[in-house]
Short mmCIF file of C-alpha atoms in Angstrom, two decimals:
data_model
loop_
_atom_site.label_atom_id
_atom_site.label_comp_id
_atom_site.label_asym_id
_atom_site.label_seq_id
_atom_site.Cartn_x
_atom_site.Cartn_y
_atom_site.Cartn_z
CA MET A 1 -15.37 -4.83 0.17
CA SER A 2 -12.38 -4.73 2.54
CA THR A 3 -13.36 -3.52 6.00
CA HIS A 4 -10.24 -3.74 8.20
CA PHE A 5 -9.09 -0.21 7.42
CA ALA A 6 -10.12 3.22 8.65
CA THR A 7 -10.51 6.24 6.39
CA LEU A 8 -7.70 8.70 7.02
CA PRO A 9 -8.59 12.32 7.79
CA ASP A 10 -8.41 14.49 4.68
CA LEU A 11 -5.93 16.66 6.57
CA ILE A 12 -3.28 13.93 6.37
CA LEU A 13 -3.68 13.37 2.62
CA GLU A 14 -4.24 16.96 1.51
CA PRO A 15 -0.57 18.13 1.49
CA MET A 16 0.39 15.29 -0.85
CA VAL A 17 -2.49 16.07 -3.21
CA ARG A 18 -1.83 19.80 -3.05
CA ALA A 19 1.82 19.22 -4.01
CA ALA A 20 0.76 17.14 -7.02
CA LEU A 21 -1.66 19.85 -8.16
CA MET A 22 1.00 22.52 -7.77
CA GLU A 23 3.40 20.41 -9.84
CA ASP A 24 0.80 20.13 -12.63
CA LEU A 25 -0.44 23.72 -12.56
CA GLY A 26 3.03 25.26 -12.49
CA GLN A 27 3.37 29.04 -12.34
CA HIS A 28 0.58 29.93 -14.76
CA GLY A 29 -2.19 27.43 -14.12
CA ASP A 30 -4.09 25.49 -16.78
CA ILE A 31 -3.52 27.78 -19.77
CA THR A 32 -5.29 25.44 -22.21
CA THR A 33 -8.52 25.30 -20.24
CA ARG A 34 -8.39 29.02 -19.51
CA ALA A 35 -8.03 29.75 -23.23
CA VAL A 36 -10.78 27.51 -24.59
CA ILE A 37 -13.37 26.88 -21.85
CA PRO A 38 -15.74 29.69 -20.84
CA ALA A 39 -15.58 30.41 -17.13
CA SER A 40 -19.35 30.01 -16.95
CA ALA A 41 -19.42 26.53 -18.54
CA THR A 42 -20.61 23.70 -16.30
CA TYR A 43 -20.54 19.98 -16.83
CA ALA A 44 -21.16 16.60 -15.22
CA ALA A 45 -18.30 14.13 -15.54
CA ARG A 46 -18.05 10.44 -14.63
CA LEU A 47 -14.93 8.67 -13.40
CA ASN A 48 -15.26 5.23 -14.96
CA ALA A 49 -13.39 1.93 -14.64
CA ARG A 50 -12.15 0.59 -17.97
CA GLU A 51 -11.22 -2.78 -16.48
CA ASP A 52 -12.03 -4.89 -13.42
CA GLY A 53 -10.27 -4.21 -10.14
CA VAL A 54 -10.48 -3.10 -6.52
CA VAL A 55 -11.07 0.59 -5.97
CA SER A 56 -8.64 2.90 -4.20
CA GLY A 57 -7.87 6.60 -4.44
CA MET A 58 -11.45 7.88 -4.43
CA GLN A 59 -10.88 9.89 -1.26
CA ILE A 60 -7.78 11.43 -2.84
CA ALA A 61 -9.57 12.14 -6.13
CA ARG A 62 -12.29 13.94 -4.20
CA ILE A 63 -9.69 15.99 -2.35
CA ALA A 64 -8.02 16.91 -5.66
CA PHE A 65 -11.26 18.18 -7.19
CA HIS A 66 -12.22 20.09 -4.04
CA LEU A 67 -8.79 21.72 -3.81
CA MET A 68 -9.29 22.92 -7.37
CA ASP A 69 -12.79 24.16 -6.62
CA ALA A 70 -14.63 23.73 -3.33
CA GLY A 71 -17.87 24.34 -5.23
CA LEU A 72 -17.64 21.13 -7.25
CA LYS A 73 -20.20 18.49 -6.32
CA VAL A 74 -18.30 15.20 -5.97
CA GLU A 75 -20.18 11.97 -5.29
CA THR A 76 -18.36 8.69 -4.73
CA LEU A 77 -20.43 5.77 -5.98
CA LEU A 78 -17.92 2.97 -5.30
CA PRO A 79 -15.81 3.83 -2.24
CA ASP A 80 -12.25 2.73 -1.58
CA GLY A 81 -12.04 -1.01 -0.98
CA SER A 82 -14.96 -1.86 -3.29
CA PRO A 83 -14.64 -4.30 -6.19
CA CYS A 84 -15.35 -2.74 -9.57
CA LYS A 85 -16.13 -4.06 -13.04
CA LYS A 86 -15.24 -2.65 -16.42
CA GLY A 87 -17.74 0.13 -17.18
CA ASP A 88 -18.62 0.90 -13.57
CA THR A 89 -18.86 4.56 -12.60
CA LEU A 90 -16.78 5.12 -9.49
CA MET A 91 -17.41 8.83 -9.00
CA THR A 92 -19.35 11.73 -10.49
CA VAL A 93 -18.16 15.33 -10.54
CA GLU A 94 -20.46 18.24 -11.34
CA GLY A 95 -19.83 21.96 -11.62
CA SER A 96 -17.34 24.24 -13.34
CA ALA A 97 -16.04 22.49 -16.46
CA ALA A 98 -12.75 24.39 -16.16
CA SER A 99 -12.20 23.22 -12.59
CA ILE A 100 -12.98 19.61 -13.48
CA LEU A 101 -10.55 19.68 -16.41
CA SER A 102 -7.78 21.26 -14.35
CA GLY A 103 -8.05 18.65 -11.60
CA GLU A 104 -8.64 15.66 -13.88
CA ARG A 105 -5.09 14.40 -14.43
CA VAL A 106 -3.97 14.54 -10.80
CA ALA A 107 -7.17 12.79 -9.67
CA LEU A 108 -6.72 10.07 -12.30
CA ASN A 109 -3.01 9.64 -11.64
CA PHE A 110 -3.68 8.92 -7.99
CA ALA A 111 -6.82 6.83 -8.57
CA GLY A 112 -5.30 4.67 -11.30
CA ARG A 113 -2.07 4.07 -9.40
CA LEU A 114 -3.77 3.29 -6.10
CA THR A 115 -6.48 1.12 -7.66
CA GLY A 116 -3.70 -0.87 -9.31
CA ILE A 117 -2.05 -1.47 -5.94
CA ALA A 118 -5.35 -2.46 -4.32
CA THR A 119 -6.12 -4.80 -7.21
CA LEU A 120 -2.75 -6.56 -7.04
CA THR A 121 -2.98 -6.83 -3.25
CA SER A 122 -6.41 -8.40 -3.60
CA ALA A 123 -4.98 -11.03 -5.95
CA PHE A 124 -2.24 -11.85 -3.42
CA ALA A 125 -4.74 -12.01 -0.55
CA ALA A 126 -6.99 -14.35 -2.55
CA GLU A 127 -4.15 -16.89 -2.65
CA THR A 128 -4.20 -17.12 1.17
CA GLN A 129 -7.86 -18.19 1.39
CA GLY A 130 -8.39 -21.00 3.90
CA THR A 131 -5.27 -20.05 5.88
CA SER A 132 -4.55 -17.55 8.66
CA THR A 133 -1.69 -15.96 6.69
CA ARG A 134 -1.88 -12.22 6.05
CA ILE A 135 -0.39 -10.30 3.13
CA THR A 136 1.61 -7.23 4.05
CA CYS A 137 3.49 -4.50 2.20
CA THR A 138 7.01 -3.13 2.67
CA ARG A 139 8.79 0.24 2.54
CA LYS A 140 9.37 -0.20 -1.21
CA THR A 141 7.00 2.62 -2.05
CA THR A 142 7.06 5.63 -4.36
CA PRO A 143 8.90 8.46 -2.55
CA GLY A 144 6.38 10.93 -1.16
CA LEU A 145 3.39 8.64 -1.74
CA ARG A 146 3.85 6.09 1.04
CA ILE A 147 0.75 7.15 3.00
CA ALA A 148 -1.50 6.67 -0.02
CA GLU A 149 0.14 3.48 -1.26
CA LYS A 150 0.02 1.77 2.13
CA GLN A 151 -3.64 2.75 2.42
CA ALA A 152 -4.25 1.20 -1.01
CA VAL A 153 -2.78 -2.07 0.28
CA LEU A 154 -5.40 -2.00 3.05
CA HIS A 155 -8.11 -1.32 0.48
CA GLY A 156 -7.03 -4.47 -1.36
CA GLY A 157 -7.34 -6.67 1.73
CA GLY A 158 -3.69 -6.59 2.76
CA TYR A 159 -2.06 -5.33 5.93
CA ASN A 160 0.61 -2.74 6.62
CA HIS A 161 4.14 -3.43 7.76
CA ARG A 162 5.98 -0.67 9.66
CA PHE A 163 5.43 2.73 8.10
CA GLY A 164 9.03 3.87 8.24
CA LEU A 165 12.29 3.66 10.15
CA SER A 166 10.92 5.15 13.35
CA ASP A 167 7.92 3.01 14.33
CA ALA A 168 9.46 -0.47 14.75
CA ILE A 169 12.90 -2.08 15.01
CA LEU A 170 13.68 -4.28 12.02
CA ILE A 171 17.15 -5.82 12.22
CA LYS A 172 18.35 -6.80 8.74
CA ASP A 173 21.35 -8.87 7.66
CA ASN A 174 23.55 -5.78 7.34
CA HIS A 175 22.69 -4.74 10.90
CA ILE A 176 23.65 -8.21 12.12
CA ALA A 177 26.95 -8.11 10.25
CA ALA A 178 27.83 -4.61 11.49
CA ALA A 179 26.84 -5.36 15.11
CA GLY A 180 28.79 -8.60 15.38
CA GLY A 181 26.17 -11.31 15.07
CA VAL A 182 22.64 -12.31 16.05
CA LYS A 183 23.24 -12.46 19.81
CA ALA A 184 25.04 -9.12 19.92
CA VAL A 185 22.44 -7.27 17.87
CA LEU A 186 19.47 -8.66 19.83
CA GLU A 187 21.07 -7.83 23.15
CA ALA A 188 21.73 -4.28 21.95
CA ALA A 189 18.14 -3.95 20.78
CA LYS A 190 16.75 -5.30 24.06
CA ALA A 191 18.84 -2.80 26.02
CA SER A 192 17.45 0.21 24.17
CA VAL A 193 13.94 -0.69 23.07
CA SER A 194 10.84 0.89 24.58
CA HIS A 195 8.18 -1.37 26.06
CA MET A 196 5.90 -0.04 23.29
CA MET A 197 8.21 -1.02 20.43
CA LYS A 198 8.26 -4.32 18.55
CA VAL A 199 11.53 -5.96 17.46
CA GLU A 200 11.82 -7.97 14.26
CA ILE A 201 14.97 -9.71 13.03
CA GLU A 202 15.81 -11.19 9.65
CA VAL A 203 17.27 -14.70 9.38
CA ASP A 204 18.44 -16.65 6.36
CA THR A 205 19.04 -20.07 7.91
CA LEU A 206 17.55 -22.40 10.50
CA ASP A 207 20.72 -22.09 12.57
CA GLN A 208 20.22 -18.30 12.78
CA LEU A 209 16.59 -18.87 13.74
CA ALA A 210 17.62 -21.20 16.56
CA GLU A 211 20.03 -18.57 17.85
CA VAL A 212 17.31 -15.91 17.75
CA ILE A 213 14.95 -18.07 19.80
CA ALA A 214 17.68 -19.02 22.28
CA THR A 215 18.76 -15.39 22.76
CA GLY A 216 15.24 -13.98 23.07
CA GLY A 217 14.20 -10.38 22.62
CA ALA A 218 12.61 -10.69 19.18
CA ASP A 219 8.87 -10.41 18.68
CA VAL A 220 8.90 -11.24 14.98
CA VAL A 221 11.30 -13.18 12.79
CA LEU A 222 11.62 -12.40 9.09
CA LEU A 223 12.34 -15.63 7.20
CA ASP A 224 14.19 -14.31 4.18
CA ASN A 225 14.51 -16.03 0.80
CA MET A 226 13.90 -19.53 2.12
CA ASP A 227 12.64 -22.30 -0.11
CA THR A 228 9.26 -23.69 0.86
CA PRO A 229 10.43 -26.85 2.70
CA THR A 230 12.91 -24.81 4.78
CA LEU A 231 10.24 -22.20 5.44
CA ALA A 232 7.86 -24.88 6.70
CA LYS A 233 10.54 -26.13 9.14
CA ALA A 234 11.19 -22.55 10.30
CA VAL A 235 7.50 -21.98 10.99
CA GLU A 236 7.34 -25.19 13.05
CA ILE A 237 10.45 -24.23 15.06
CA SER A 238 9.06 -20.73 15.69
CA LYS A 239 5.67 -21.81 17.07
CA GLY A 240 5.10 -20.40 20.53
CA HIS A 241 8.20 -18.23 20.33
CA VAL A 242 7.88 -15.54 17.67
CA VAL A 243 5.54 -14.27 14.96
CA THR A 244 6.75 -15.38 11.52
CA GLU A 245 7.02 -13.37 8.33
CA ALA A 246 8.11 -14.81 4.97
CA SER A 247 9.82 -12.40 2.60
CA GLY A 248 11.94 -12.45 -0.53
CA ASN A 249 10.90 -13.86 -3.91
CA MET A 250 7.22 -13.70 -2.96
CA ARG A 251 5.65 -13.86 -6.40
CA LEU A 252 1.89 -14.17 -6.86
CA GLU A 253 2.16 -17.72 -8.18
CA ARG A 254 4.03 -18.82 -5.03
CA ILE A 255 1.79 -17.28 -2.39
CA ALA A 256 -0.58 -20.26 -1.94
CA GLU A 257 2.22 -22.74 -1.22
CA VAL A 258 3.93 -20.31 1.16
CA ALA A 259 0.68 -19.64 3.02
CA ALA A 260 0.19 -23.41 3.37
CA THR A 261 3.30 -23.55 5.60
CA GLY A 262 1.35 -21.72 8.30
CA VAL A 263 3.50 -18.59 8.25
CA ASP A 264 1.78 -15.65 9.92
CA TYR A 265 2.64 -12.97 7.34
CA ILE A 266 3.93 -12.80 3.79
CA SER A 267 5.51 -9.48 2.85
CA SER A 268 6.02 -8.43 -0.75
CA GLY A 269 7.50 -5.24 -2.16
CA ALA A 270 5.78 -6.04 -5.45
CA LEU A 271 2.46 -4.84 -4.04
CA THR A 272 3.67 -1.26 -4.31
CA HIS A 273 6.72 -1.24 -6.59
CA SER A 274 5.36 -3.48 -9.35
CA ALA A 275 1.61 -2.85 -9.41
CA ARG A 276 0.22 -1.90 -12.81
CA THR A 277 -1.82 1.29 -12.97
CA LEU A 278 -5.46 0.38 -13.56
CA ASP A 279 -7.13 2.00 -16.55
CA LEU A 280 -9.59 4.62 -15.31
CA GLY A 281 -11.02 7.53 -17.28
CA LEU A 282 -12.95 10.72 -16.66
CA ASP A 283 -15.70 10.87 -19.27
CA PHE A 284 -17.63 14.03 -20.16
#
């Protein structure tokens, strides 16, 4: 089970879950359940894994059921960050059958999506075994779901990159072009940055990397779309100067050879934009 993450307060996640429930319930609520399920009916349901993976979204599923009905008894058996096997019960929900049915789809949508992200992240992280390289996500997340998806990356054993545009300076190739070059953009960043803010800059070539190191002011260098031999040279040049991050074309099958270069971080948008939803089901 991954342990380098902290559980977020429900208060942070609740607005996102509430919005999803409102989207599903619409203006008239669950008319099917209201029509066919007696208000007095109670049931015990099990949220089961239908394939192997790494669990995420249990906190959100619990919030979804409790927003539907605070009286539901929800017990998480395999918490976020736990490995699961096909057939494992991740959570049980007991109480009003109507409330369980009305909250089911939102809970499963979140849990399946987030478990898929955690599972893919775990596969990436496994490829770095025996190295000090860490797997990290990007901002390529589903709009409105970034908090949950970045948390799922942590559940899978990965690490988080900056959350958004406001918590770190990341100078990309277009910034460099618009600002007039590496030296100009780093000097501008150094002149405005807070002592609490990190500065990262993207480079495509070893010549750009040398200019970054000579200019100073960068804490992290993003080595973008480099082949493995070039990446290894970049890591060697960067030692003692800047933290290194490899990005671009970071497929699962390439992670082991990239990690072997000694790069500090490997970032991949695939963790969040290409993860397959894991098959979970709520069984009555």
